[in-house]
Coordinates of C-alpha atoms in Angstrom, one line a residue:
X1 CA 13.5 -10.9 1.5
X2 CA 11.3 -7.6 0.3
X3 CA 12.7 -7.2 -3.2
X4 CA 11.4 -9.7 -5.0
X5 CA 8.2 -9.1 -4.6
X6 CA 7.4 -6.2 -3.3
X7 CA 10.0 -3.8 -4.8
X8 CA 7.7 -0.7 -5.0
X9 CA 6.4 -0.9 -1.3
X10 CA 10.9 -1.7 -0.5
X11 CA 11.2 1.8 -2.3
X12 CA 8.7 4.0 -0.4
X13 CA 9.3 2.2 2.9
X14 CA 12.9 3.3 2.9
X15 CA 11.9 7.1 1.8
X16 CA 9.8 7.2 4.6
X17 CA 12.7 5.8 6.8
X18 CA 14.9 8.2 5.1
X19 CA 12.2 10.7 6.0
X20 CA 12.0 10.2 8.9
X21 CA 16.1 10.6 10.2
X22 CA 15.7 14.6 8.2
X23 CA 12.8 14.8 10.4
X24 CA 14.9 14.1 13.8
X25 CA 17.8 15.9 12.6
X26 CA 15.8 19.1 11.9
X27 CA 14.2 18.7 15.4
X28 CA 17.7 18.3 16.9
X29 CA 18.9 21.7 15.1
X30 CA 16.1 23.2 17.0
X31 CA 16.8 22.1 20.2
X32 CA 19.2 24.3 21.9
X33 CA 22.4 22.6 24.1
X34 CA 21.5 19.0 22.7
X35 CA 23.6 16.9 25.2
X36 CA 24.3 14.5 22.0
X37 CA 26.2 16.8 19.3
X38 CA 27.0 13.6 17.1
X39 CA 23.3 12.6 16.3
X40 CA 22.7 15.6 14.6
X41 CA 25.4 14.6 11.7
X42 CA 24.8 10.9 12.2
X43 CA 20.7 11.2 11.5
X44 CA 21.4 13.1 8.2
X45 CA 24.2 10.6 7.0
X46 CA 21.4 8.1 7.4
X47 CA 19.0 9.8 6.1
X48 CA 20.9 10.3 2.9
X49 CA 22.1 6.8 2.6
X50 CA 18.9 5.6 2.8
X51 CA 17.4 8.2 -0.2
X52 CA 20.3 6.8 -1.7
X53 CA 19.6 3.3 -1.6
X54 CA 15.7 4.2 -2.6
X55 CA 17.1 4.8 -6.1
X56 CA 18.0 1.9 -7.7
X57 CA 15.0 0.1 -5.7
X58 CA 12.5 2.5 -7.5
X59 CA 14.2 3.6 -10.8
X60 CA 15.9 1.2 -13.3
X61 CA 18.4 1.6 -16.3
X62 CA 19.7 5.3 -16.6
X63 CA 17.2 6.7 -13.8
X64 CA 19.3 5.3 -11.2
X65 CA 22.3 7.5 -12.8
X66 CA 20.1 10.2 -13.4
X67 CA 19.1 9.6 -9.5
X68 CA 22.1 9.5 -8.5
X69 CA 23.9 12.3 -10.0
X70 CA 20.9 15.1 -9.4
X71 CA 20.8 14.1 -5.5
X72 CA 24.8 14.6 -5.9
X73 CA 24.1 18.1 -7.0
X74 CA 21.3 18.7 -4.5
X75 CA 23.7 17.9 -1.6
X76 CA 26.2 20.2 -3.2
X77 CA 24.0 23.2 -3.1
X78 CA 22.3 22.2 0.3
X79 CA 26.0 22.1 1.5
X80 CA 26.4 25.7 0.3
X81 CA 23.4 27.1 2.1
X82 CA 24.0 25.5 5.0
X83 CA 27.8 25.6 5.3
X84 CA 28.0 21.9 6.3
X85 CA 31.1 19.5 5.0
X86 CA 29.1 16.5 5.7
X87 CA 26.4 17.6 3.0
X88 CA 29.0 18.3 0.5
X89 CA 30.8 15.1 1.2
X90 CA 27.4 12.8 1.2
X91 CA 26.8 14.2 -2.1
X92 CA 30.4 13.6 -3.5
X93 CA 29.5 10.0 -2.1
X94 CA 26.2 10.1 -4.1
X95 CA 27.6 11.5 -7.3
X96 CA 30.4 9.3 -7.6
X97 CA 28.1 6.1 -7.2
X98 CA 26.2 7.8 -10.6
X99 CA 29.8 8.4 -12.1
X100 CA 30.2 4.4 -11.5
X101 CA 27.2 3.5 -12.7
X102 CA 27.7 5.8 -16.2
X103 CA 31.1 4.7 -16.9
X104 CA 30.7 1.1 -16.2
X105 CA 27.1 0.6 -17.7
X106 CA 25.2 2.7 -19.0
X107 CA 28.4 4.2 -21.4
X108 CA 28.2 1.0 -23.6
X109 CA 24.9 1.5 -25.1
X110 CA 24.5 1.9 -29.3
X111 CA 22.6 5.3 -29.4
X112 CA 22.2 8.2 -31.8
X113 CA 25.2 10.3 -31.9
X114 CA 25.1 13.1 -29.0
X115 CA 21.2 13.0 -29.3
X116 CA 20.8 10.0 -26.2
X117 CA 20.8 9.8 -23.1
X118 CA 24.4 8.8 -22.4
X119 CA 25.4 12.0 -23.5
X120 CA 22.6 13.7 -21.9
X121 CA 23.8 12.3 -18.2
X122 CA 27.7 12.9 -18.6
X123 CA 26.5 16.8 -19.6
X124 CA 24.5 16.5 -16.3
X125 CA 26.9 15.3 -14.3
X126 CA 29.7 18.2 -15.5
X127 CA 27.3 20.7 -14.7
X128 CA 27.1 19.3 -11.2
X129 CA 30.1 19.5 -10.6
X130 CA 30.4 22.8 -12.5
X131 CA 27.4 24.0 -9.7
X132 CA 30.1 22.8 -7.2
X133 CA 33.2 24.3 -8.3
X134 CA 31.1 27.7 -8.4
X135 CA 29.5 27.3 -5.0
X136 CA 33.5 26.3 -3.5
X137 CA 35.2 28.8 -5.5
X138 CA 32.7 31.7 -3.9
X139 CA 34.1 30.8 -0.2
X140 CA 37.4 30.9 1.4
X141 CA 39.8 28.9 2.5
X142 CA 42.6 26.6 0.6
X143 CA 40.3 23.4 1.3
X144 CA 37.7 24.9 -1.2
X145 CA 40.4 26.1 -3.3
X146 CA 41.4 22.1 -3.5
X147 CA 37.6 21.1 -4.2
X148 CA 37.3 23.5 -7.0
X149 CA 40.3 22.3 -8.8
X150 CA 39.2 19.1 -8.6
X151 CA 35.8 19.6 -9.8
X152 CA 37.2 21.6 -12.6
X153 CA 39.7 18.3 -13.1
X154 CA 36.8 16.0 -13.1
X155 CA 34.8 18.3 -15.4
X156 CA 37.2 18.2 -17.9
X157 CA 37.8 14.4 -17.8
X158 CA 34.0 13.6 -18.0
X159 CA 33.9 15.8 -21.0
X160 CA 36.6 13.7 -23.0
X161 CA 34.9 10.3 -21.5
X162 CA 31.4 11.2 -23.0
X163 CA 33.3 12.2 -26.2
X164 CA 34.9 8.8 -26.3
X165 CA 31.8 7.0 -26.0
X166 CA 30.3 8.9 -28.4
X167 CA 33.2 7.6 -31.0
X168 CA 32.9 4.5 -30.1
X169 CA 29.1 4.2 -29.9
X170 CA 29.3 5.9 -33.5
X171 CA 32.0 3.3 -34.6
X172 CA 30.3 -0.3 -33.4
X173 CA 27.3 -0.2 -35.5
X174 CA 29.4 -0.1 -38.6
X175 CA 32.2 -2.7 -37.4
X176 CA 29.4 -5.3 -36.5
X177 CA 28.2 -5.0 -40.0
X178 CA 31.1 -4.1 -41.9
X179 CA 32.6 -7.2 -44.2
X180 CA 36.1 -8.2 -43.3
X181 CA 38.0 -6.3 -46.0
X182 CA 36.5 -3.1 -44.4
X183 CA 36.8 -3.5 -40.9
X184 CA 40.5 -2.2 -40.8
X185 CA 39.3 1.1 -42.5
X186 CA 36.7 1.7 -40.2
X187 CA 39.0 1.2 -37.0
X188 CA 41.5 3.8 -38.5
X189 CA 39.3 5.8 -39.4
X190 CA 37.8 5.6 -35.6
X191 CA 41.7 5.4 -34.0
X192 CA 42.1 9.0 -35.9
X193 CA 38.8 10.5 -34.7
X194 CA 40.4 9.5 -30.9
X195 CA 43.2 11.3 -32.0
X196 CA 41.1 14.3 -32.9
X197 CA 38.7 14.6 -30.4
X198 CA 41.7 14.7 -27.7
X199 CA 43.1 17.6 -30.6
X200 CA 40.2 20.1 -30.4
X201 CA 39.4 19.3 -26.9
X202 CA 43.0 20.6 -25.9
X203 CA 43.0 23.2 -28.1
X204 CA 39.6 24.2 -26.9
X205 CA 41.0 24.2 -23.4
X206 CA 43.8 26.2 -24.3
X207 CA 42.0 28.9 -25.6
X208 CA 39.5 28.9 -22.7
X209 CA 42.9 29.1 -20.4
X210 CA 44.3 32.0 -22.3
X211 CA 40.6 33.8 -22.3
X212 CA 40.2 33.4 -18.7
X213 CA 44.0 33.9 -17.6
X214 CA 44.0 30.6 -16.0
X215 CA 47.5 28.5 -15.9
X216 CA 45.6 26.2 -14.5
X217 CA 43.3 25.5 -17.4
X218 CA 46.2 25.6 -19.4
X219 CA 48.4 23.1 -17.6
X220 CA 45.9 20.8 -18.4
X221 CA 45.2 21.9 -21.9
X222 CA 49.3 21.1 -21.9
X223 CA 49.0 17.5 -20.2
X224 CA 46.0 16.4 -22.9
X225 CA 47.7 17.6 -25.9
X226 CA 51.3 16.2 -24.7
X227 CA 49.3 12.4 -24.5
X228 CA 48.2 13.4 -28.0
X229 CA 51.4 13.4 -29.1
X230 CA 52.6 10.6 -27.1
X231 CA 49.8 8.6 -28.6
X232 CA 50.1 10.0 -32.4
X233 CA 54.0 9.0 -32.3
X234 CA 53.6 6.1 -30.3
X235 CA 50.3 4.4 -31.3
X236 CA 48.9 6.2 -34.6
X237 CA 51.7 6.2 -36.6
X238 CA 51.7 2.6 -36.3
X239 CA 48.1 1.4 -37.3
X240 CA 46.8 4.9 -39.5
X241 CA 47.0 4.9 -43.2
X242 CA 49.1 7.5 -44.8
X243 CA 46.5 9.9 -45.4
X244 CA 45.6 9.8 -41.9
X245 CA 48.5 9.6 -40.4
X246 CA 49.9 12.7 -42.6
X247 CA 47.0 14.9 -41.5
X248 CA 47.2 14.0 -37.7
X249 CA 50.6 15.2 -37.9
X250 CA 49.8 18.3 -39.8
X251 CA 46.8 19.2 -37.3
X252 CA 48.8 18.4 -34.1
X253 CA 51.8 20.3 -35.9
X254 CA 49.5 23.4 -36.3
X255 CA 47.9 23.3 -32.9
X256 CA 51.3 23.7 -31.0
X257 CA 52.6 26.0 -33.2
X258 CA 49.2 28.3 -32.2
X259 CA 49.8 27.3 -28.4
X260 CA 54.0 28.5 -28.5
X261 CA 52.4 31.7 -30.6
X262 CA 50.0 32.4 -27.7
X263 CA 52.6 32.3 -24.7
X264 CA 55.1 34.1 -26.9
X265 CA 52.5 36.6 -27.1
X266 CA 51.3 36.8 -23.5
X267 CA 54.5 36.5 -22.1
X268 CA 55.3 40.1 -24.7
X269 CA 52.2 41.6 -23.1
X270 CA 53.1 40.7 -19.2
X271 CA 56.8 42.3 -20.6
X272 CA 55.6 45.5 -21.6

């Protein structure tokens, strides 16, 4: 009834609401042998999902992701000083709603390569979660040890997302103007910077694995560059032209050759 017309007043009369429930929660930490132990956690769920919902009432286009994601992050590190799961899972809440909203919106945009904003939220959001893997992985417990790995997981697969957007963004412009006869060109040549982007990302990874002793890492350096191959054999060698399709074999060829020459050589070292 509100939105219509009176979107900005909606806005700041749900802050204040939102306000209002920290305000009664923090009153409740004060007041020793509360007889109602559940409000506590109950006003600050609602006093997050409210903030939350002030977002997209007050910002539009990539401020609500950029909204969504930084209150994400907030919640992580007010989790950490406060040792509370319910922070840490409200935020997880809050992030993943900007994750949505990246992915399935704001990722389709035509912008400047790397220099936009797409890019500029997805390396946002991976050093939210890279501010929640580091909080996790400084306290005990195998529950944490599950967050950080999946952080570091999610890290790594919004890293190859923003890099895939980037392609394509870089790509469209040229298709929608492209005549007929060139068109093909331009989606191999596209198809085999996929293909390479998954390349030096793994390889990248792989490095970083060996660097920081991390199987880890490496296992899923190892998964990324094994659906490389799977989609050089199974899709590239298909729809690349020879030229393309020759050097995609060479590079691949060359990057697990480095990866069985680093194994052979730390499993030497762990030998002697």
């Amino acid at each position: 009834m509100l939105y219509q017309h009176y979107r900005l007043e909606l806005a700041w009369l749900t802050v204040a609401v939102a306000v209002l429930f920290f305000v009664l929660n923090r009153a409740l930490q004060r007041r020793e042998g509360s007889a109602h132990p559940l409000f506590g956690p109950l006003y600050l769920a609602l006093g997050v999902g409210f903030l939350t919902i002030a977002i997209p009432l007050k910002l539009e286009s990539y401020w609500n992701t950029l909204g969504w994601i930084v209150e994400g992050g907030a919640l992580f590190w007010a989790a950490h000083r406060s040792g509370r799961m319910l922070l840490r899972i409200l935020g997880t809440g809050a992030f993943l709603l900007g994750i949505f909203r990246l992915i399935m919106v704001d990722s389709f945009g035509q912008e400047p390569l790397l220099i936009n904003p797409r890019f500029g939220l997805y390396l946002l959001a991976i050093a939210a979660l890279a501010l929640l893997a580091y909080f996790v992985r400084n306290e005990s417990g195998a529950d944490n040890r599950q967050w950080a790995g999946a952080a570091i997981i999610g890290m790594n697969v919004l890293a190859l997302l923003a890099l895939h957007f980037e392609v394509m963004g870089y790509f469209q412009p040229q298709l929608a103007v492209a005549p007929s006869r060139q068109e093909r060109h331009i989606v191999t040549v596209r198809d085999f910077a996929y293909s390479a982007v998954w390349m030096v990302y793994g390889s990248g990874l792989m490095l970083v694995g060996f660097w920081k002793r991390s199987a880890f890492l490496r296992w899923q350096a190892i998964v990324l560059l094994a659906m490389t191959v799977l989609k050089v054999f199974l899709v590239d060698i298909s729809t690349l032209e020879r030229g393309y399709r020759i050097a995609a074999f060479i590079v691949l060829g060359a990057i697990l050759l480095a990866v069985s020459f680093f194994y052979q050589r730390s499993r030497t070292k762990s030998a002697v």
